[in-house]
PDB file of C-alpha atoms in Angstrom:
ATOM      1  CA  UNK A   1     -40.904   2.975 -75.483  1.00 62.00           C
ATOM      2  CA  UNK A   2     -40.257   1.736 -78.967  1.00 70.00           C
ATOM      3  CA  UNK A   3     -41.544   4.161 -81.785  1.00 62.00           C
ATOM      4  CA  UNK A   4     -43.690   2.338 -84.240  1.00 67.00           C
ATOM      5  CA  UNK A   5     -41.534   2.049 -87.985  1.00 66.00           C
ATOM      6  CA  UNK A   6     -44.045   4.270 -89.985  1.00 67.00           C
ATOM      7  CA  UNK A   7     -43.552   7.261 -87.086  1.00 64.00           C
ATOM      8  CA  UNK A   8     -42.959  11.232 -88.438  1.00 63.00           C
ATOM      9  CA  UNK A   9     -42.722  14.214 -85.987  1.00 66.00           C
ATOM     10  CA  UNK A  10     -44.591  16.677 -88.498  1.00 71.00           C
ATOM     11  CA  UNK A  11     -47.414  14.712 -89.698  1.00 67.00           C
ATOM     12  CA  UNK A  12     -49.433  15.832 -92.827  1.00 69.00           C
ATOM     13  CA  UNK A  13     -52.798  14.430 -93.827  1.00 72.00           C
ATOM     14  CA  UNK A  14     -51.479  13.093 -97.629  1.00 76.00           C
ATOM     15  CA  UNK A  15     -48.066  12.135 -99.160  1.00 75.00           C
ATOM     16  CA  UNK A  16     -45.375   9.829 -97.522  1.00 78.00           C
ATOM     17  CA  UNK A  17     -43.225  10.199 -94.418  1.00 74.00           C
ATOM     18  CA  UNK A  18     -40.951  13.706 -96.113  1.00 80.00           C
ATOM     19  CA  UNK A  19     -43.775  15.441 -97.022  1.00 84.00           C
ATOM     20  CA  UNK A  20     -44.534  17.883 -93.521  1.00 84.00           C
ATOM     21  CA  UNK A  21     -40.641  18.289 -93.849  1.00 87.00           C
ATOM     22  CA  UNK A  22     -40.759  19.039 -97.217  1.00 89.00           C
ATOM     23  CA  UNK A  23     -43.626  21.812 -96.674  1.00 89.00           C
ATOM     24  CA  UNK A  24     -42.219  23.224 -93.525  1.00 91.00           C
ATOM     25  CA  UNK A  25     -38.869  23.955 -95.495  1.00 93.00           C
ATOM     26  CA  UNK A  26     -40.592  24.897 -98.002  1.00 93.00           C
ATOM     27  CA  UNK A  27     -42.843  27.864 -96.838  1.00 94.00           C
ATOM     28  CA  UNK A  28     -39.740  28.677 -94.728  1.00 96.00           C
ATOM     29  CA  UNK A  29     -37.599  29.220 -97.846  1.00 95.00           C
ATOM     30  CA  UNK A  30     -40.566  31.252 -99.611  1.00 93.00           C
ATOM     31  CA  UNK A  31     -40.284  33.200 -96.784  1.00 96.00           C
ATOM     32  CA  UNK A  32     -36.712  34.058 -96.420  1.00 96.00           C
ATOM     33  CA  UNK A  33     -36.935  34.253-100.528  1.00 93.00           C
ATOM     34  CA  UNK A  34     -39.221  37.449-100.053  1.00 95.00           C
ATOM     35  CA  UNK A  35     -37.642  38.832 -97.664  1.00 95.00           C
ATOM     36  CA  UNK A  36     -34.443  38.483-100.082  1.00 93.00           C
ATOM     37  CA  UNK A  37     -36.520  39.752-102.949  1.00 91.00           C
ATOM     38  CA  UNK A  38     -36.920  42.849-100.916  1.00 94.00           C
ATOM     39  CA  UNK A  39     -33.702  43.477-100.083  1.00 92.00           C
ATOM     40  CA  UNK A  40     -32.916  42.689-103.697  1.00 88.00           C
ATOM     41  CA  UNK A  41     -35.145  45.241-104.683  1.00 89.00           C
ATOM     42  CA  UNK A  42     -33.989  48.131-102.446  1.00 90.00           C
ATOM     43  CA  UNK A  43     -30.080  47.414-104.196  1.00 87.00           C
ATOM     44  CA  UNK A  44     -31.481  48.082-107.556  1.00 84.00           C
ATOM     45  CA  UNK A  45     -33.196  50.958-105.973  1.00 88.00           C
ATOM     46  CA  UNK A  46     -30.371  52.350-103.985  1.00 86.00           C
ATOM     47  CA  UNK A  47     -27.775  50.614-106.184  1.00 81.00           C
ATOM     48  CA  UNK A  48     -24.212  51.245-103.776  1.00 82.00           C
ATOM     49  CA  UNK A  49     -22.207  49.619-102.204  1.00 81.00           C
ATOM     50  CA  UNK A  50     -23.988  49.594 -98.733  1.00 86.00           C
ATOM     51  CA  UNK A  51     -26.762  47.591 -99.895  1.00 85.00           C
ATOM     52  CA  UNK A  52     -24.991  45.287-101.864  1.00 87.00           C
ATOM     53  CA  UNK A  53     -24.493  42.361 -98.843  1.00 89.00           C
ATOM     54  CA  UNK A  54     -27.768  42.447 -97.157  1.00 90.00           C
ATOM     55  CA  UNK A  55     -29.118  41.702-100.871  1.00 90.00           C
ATOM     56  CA  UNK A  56     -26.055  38.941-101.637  1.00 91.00           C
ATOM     57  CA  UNK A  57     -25.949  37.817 -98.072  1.00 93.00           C
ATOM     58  CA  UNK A  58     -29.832  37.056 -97.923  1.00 94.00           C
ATOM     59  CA  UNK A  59     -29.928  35.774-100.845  1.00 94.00           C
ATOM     60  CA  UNK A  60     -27.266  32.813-100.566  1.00 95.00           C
ATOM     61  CA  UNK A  61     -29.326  32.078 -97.339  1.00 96.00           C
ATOM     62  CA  UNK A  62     -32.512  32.187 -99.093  1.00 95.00           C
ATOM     63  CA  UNK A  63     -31.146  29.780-102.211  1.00 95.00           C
ATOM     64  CA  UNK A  64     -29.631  27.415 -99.407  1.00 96.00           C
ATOM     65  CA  UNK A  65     -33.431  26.813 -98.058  1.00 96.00           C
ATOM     66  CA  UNK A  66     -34.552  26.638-101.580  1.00 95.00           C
ATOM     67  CA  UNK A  67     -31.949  24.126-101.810  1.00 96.00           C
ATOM     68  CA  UNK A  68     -32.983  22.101 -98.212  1.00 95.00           C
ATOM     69  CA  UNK A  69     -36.324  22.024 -99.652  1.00 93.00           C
ATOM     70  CA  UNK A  70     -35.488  20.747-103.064  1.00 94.00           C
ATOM     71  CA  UNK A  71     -33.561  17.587-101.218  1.00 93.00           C
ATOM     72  CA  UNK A  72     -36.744  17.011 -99.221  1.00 90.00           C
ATOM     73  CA  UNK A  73     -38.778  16.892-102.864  1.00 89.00           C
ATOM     74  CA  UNK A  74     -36.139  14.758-104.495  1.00 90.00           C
ATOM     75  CA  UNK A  75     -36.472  12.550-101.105  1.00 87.00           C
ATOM     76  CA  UNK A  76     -39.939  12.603-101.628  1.00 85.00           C
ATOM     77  CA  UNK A  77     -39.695  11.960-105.342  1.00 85.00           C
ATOM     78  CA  UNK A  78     -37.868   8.719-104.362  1.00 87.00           C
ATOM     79  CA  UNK A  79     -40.469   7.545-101.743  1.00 83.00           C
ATOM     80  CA  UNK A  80     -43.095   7.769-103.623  1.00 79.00           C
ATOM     81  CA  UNK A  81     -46.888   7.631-103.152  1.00 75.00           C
ATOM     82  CA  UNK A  82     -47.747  11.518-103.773  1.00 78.00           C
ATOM     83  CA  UNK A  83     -50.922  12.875-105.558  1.00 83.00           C
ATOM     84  CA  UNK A  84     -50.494  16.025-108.393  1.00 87.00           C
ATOM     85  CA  UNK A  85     -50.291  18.799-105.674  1.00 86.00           C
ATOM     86  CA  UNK A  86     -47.567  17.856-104.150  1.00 86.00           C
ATOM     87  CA  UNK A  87     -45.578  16.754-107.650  1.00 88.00           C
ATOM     88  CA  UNK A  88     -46.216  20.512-108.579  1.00 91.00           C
ATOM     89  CA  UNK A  89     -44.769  21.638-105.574  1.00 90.00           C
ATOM     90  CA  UNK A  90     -41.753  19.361-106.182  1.00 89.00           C
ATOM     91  CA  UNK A  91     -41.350  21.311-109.848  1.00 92.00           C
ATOM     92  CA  UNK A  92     -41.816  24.559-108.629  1.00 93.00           C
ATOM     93  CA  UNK A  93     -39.074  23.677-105.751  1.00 92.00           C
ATOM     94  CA  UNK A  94     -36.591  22.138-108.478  1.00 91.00           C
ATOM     95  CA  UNK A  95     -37.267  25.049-110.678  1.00 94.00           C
ATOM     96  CA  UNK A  96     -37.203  27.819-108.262  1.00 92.00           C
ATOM     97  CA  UNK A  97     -33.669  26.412-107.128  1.00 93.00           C
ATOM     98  CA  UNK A  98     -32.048  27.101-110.339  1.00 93.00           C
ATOM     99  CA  UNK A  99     -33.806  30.105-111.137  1.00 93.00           C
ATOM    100  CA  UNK A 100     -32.512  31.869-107.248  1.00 92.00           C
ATOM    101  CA  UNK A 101     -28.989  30.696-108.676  1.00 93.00           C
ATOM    102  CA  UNK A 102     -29.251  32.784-111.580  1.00 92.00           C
ATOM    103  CA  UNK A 103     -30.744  35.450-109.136  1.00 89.00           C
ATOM    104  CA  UNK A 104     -27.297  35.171-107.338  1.00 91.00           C
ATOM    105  CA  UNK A 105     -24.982  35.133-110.424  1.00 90.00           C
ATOM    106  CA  UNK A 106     -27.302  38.595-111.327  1.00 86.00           C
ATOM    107  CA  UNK A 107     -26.754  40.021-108.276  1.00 83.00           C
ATOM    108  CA  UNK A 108     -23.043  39.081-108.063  1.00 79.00           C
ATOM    109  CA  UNK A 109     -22.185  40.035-111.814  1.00 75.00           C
ATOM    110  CA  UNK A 110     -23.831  43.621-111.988  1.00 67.00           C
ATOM    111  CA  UNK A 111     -21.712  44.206-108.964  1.00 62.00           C
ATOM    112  CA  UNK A 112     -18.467  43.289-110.933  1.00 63.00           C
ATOM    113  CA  UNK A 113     -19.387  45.549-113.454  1.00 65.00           C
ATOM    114  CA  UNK A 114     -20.532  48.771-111.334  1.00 59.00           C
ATOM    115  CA  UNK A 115     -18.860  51.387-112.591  1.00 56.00           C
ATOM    116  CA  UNK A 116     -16.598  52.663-109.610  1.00 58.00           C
ATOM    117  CA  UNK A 117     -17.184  56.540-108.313  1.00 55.00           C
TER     118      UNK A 117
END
């Protein structure tokens, strides 16, 4: 059998043929990006050395889905034929990928700075 040219596994009712990738990813990523938010949030709370990789650890994994998500947007920036919904969910994609960077560098650079005991 010969799948027809215009065929998607994940089909979504608007957009093109990367949007239900593009959504998947990215509700997967917001996910994972709580979940890292958390664990964020109990380093500042604890703030030692113990809880310093779960919070760097998920959130490189959590800024790599952000990332997997922002090439389906750009994909789907390329392709075309989208309506204002999804363009906003593009932005807040492109956005949130450079903003979880910073959240790394944060992370990363108040751990170079911790005083030592």
């Amino acid at each position: 059998m010969v799948l027809p040219a215009q065929f998607s596994p994940i089909f979504f009712p608007m957009g093109n043929a990367a949007t239900g990738f593009f959504v998947i990813f990215a509700l997967i990523a917001s996910v994972v990006g709580a979940g890292a938010a958390l664990a964020g949030f109990n380093h500042i709370r604890a703030w030692n050395s113990d809880s310093l990789p779960a919070a760097a650890s998920s959130a490189v994994i959590a800024w790599c889905l952000t990332l997997l998500a922002m090439g389906l947007a750009c994909k789907e920036i390329d392709l075309e034929g989208r309506n204002t919904r999804l363009r906003t969910m593009e932005a807040f994609m492109i956005i949130l990928s450079a903003t979880q960077l910073l959240y790394i560098l944060a992370i990363h650079g108040a751990a170079a700075i911790r005083p030592r005991a």
